[in-house]
Tab-separated table of C-alpha atoms in Angstrom:
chain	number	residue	atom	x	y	z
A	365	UNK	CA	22.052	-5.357	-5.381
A	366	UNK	CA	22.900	-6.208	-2.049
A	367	UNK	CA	20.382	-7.815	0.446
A	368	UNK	CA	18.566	-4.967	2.724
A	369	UNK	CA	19.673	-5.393	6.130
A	370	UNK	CA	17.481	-6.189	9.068
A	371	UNK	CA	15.743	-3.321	10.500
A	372	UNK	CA	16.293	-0.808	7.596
A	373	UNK	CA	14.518	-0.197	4.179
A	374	UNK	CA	14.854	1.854	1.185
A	375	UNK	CA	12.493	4.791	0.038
A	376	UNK	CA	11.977	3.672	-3.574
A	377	UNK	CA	10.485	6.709	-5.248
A	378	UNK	CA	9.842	10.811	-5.193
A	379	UNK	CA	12.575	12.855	-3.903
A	380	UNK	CA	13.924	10.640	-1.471
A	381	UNK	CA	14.814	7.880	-4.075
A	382	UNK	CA	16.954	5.269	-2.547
A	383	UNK	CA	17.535	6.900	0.905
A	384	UNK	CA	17.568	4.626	3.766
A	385	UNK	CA	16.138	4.672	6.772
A	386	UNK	CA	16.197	2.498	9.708
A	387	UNK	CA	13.732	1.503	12.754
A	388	UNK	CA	13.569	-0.539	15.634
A	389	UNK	CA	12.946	-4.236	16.331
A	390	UNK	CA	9.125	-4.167	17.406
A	391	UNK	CA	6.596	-6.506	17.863
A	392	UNK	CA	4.834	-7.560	14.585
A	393	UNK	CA	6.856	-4.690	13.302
A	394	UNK	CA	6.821	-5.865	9.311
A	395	UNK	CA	7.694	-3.087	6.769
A	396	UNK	CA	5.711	-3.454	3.207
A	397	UNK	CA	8.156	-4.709	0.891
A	398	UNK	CA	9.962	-2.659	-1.633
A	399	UNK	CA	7.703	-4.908	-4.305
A	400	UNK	CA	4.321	-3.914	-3.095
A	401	UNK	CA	5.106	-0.369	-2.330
A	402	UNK	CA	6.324	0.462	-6.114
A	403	UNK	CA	2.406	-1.601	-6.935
A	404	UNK	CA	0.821	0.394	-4.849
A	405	UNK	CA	2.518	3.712	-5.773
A	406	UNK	CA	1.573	2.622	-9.307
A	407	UNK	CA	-1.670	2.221	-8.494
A	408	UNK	CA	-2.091	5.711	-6.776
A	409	UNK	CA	0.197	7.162	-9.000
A	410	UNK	CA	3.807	8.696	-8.696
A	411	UNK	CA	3.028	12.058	-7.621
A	412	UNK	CA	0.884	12.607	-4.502
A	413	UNK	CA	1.039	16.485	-4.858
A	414	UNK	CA	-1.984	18.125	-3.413
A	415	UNK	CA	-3.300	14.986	-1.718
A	416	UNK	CA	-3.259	14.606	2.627
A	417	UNK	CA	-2.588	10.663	3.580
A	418	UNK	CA	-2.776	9.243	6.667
A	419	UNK	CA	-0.389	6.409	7.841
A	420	UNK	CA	-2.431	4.637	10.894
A	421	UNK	CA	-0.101	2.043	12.780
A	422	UNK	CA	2.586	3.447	10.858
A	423	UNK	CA	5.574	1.089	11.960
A	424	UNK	CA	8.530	1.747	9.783
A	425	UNK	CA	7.581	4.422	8.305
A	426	UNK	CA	7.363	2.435	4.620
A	427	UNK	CA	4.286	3.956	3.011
A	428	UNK	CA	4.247	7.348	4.895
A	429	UNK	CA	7.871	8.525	4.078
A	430	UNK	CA	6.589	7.159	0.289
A	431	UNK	CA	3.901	9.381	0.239
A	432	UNK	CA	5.887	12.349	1.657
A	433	UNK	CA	8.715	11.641	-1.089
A	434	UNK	CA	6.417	11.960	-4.008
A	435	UNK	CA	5.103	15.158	-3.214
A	436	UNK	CA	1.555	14.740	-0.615
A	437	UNK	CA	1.160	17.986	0.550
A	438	UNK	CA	0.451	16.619	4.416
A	439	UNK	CA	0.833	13.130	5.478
A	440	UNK	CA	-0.341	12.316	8.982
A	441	UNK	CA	1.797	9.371	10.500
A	442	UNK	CA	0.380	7.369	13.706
A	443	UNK	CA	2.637	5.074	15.685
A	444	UNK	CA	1.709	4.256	19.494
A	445	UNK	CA	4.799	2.669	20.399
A	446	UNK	CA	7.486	5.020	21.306
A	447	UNK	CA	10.809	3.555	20.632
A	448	UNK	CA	9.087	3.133	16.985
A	449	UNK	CA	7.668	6.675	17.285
A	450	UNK	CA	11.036	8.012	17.834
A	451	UNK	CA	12.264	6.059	14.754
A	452	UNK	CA	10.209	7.760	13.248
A	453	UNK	CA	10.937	11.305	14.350
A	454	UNK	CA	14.262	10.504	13.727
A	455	UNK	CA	13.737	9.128	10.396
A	456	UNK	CA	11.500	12.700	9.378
A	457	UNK	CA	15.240	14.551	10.380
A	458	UNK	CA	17.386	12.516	8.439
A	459	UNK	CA	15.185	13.009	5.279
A	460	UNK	CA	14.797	16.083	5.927
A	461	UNK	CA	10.467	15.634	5.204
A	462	UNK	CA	8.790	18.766	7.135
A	463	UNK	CA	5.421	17.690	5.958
A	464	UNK	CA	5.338	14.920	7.724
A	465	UNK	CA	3.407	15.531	11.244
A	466	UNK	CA	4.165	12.364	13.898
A	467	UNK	CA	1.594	11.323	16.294
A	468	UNK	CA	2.155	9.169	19.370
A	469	UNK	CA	-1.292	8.008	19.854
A	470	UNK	CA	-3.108	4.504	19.399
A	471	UNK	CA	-5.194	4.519	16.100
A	472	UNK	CA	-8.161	3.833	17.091
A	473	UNK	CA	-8.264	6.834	20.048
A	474	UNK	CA	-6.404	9.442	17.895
A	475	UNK	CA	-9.546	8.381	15.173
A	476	UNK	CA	-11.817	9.456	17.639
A	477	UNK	CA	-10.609	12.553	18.652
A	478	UNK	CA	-9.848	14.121	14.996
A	479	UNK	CA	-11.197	15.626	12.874
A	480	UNK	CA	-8.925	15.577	9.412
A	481	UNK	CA	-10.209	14.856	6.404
A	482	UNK	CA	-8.194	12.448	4.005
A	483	UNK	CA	-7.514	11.454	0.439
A	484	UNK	CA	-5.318	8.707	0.852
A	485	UNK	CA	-5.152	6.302	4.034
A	486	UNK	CA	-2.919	3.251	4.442
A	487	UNK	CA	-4.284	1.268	7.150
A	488	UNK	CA	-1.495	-2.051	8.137
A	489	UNK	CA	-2.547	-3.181	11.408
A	490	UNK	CA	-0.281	-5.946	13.320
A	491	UNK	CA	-1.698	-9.369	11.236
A	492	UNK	CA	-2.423	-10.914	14.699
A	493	UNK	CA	-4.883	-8.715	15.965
A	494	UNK	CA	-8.333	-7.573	15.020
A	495	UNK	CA	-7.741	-4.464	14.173
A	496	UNK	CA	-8.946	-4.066	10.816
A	497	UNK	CA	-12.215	-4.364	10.430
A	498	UNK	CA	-12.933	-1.816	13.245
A	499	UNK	CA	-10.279	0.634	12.138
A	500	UNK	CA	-11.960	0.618	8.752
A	501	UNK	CA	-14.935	1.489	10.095
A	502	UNK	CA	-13.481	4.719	12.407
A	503	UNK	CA	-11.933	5.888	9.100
A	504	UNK	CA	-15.127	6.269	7.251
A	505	UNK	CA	-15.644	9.828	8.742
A	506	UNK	CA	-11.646	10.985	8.023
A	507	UNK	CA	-12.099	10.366	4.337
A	508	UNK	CA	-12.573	12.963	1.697
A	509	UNK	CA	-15.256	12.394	-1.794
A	510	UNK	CA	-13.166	10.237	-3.604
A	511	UNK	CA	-10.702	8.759	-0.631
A	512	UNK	CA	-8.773	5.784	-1.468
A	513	UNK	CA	-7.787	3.378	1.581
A	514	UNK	CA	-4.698	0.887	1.469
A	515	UNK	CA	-5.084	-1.968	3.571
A	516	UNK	CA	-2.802	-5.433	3.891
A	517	UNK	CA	-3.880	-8.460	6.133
A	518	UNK	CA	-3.027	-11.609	6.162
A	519	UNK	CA	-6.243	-13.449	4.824
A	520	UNK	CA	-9.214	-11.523	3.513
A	521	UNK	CA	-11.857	-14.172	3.076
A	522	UNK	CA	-12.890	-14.334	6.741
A	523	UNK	CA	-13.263	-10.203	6.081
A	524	UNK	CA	-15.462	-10.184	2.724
A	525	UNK	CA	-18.541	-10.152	4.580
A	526	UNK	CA	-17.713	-6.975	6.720
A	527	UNK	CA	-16.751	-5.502	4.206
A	528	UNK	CA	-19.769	-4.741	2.047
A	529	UNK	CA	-19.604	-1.193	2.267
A	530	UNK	CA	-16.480	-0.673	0.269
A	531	UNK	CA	-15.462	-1.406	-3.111
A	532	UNK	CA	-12.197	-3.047	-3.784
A	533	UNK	CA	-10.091	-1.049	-6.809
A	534	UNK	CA	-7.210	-2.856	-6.797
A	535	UNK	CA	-5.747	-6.319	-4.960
A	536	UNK	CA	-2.310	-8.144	-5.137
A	537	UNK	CA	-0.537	-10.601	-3.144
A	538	UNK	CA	2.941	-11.108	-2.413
A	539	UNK	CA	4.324	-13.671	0.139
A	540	UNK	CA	2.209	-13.718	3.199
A	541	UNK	CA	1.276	-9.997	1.996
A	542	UNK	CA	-2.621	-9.484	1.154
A	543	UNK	CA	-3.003	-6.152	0.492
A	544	UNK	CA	-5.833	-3.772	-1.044
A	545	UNK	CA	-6.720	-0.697	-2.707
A	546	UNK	CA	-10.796	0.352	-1.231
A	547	UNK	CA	-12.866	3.128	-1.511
A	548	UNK	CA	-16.190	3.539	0.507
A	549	UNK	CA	-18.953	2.679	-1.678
């Protein structure tokens, strides 16, 4: 297989198998490589019918147009950067994904303001800020009985602490890639 150009990646799974789409250089802009993405998708499993996600600080696009391809009935994408929002929009066209609903908002405000309930959330803040922990925390209330959350970060041991109110399913690494498969306890 060729190497994957800069700025572009490939939907791996669902009905969009192998598609490509592409997105802008941003700041801290990382997608969630093809290897963790087909983990994670085993972990949730390869159809998503029936089930709302939620992709806060959505970026490329990686693990919402995922979720859209195999089948969630509503997935709820977040991006507050609008040449990356437009990517985005763009992106939705191109694969022609109608259930896909694109906010322009920053996570933490559009949090605040809704009132959605979710099964699955993937929450990939930039590594450099603080994000996490507090985003975690706004997200309680948006989850449904059951919810599962996806998060990646760059070093969860200085976390474990704040996180006592969740229990951890699932956890990989890959690279520089920490990533995580919660649920509220």
């Amino acid at each position: 297989m060729a190497a994957q150009q800069k700025n572009q990646l490939r939907i791996i799974g669902g009905e969009c198998r192998r598609r490509i789409v592409h997105f802008p250089d941003g700041d801290g802009l990382r997608p969630t490589p093809d290897r963790v993405r087909e983990t994670l998708f085993n972990w949730l499993g390869q159809d998503l019918t029936g089930k709302r996600c939620l992709d806060l600080f959505a970026g490329s696009g990686a693990l919402g147009f995922e979720a859209a391809s195999r089948n969630a009935a509503r997935v709820v994408m977040v991006e507050k950067s609008k040449p990356v929002h437009a990517a985005l929009a763009n992106n939705r066209i191109v694969l022609k994904l109608d259930r896909i609903e694109l906010v322009q908002a920053d996570a933490a405000a559009w949090l605040a303001r809704s009132s959605d309930n979710f099964d699955i959330a993937f929450v990939d803040p930039p590594y450099a800020s603080d994000l996490l922990l507090p985003t975690l925390a706004a997200l309680l209330p948006r989850l449904a009985p059951g919810a599962r959350v996806y998060a990646e970060t760059a070093d969860w041991s200085r976390l474990e602490t704040a996180l006592a109110g969740w229990d951890v399913l699932r956890e990989g690494r890959a690279g520089t890639v920490h990533y995580r498969l919660m649920t509220p306890t």
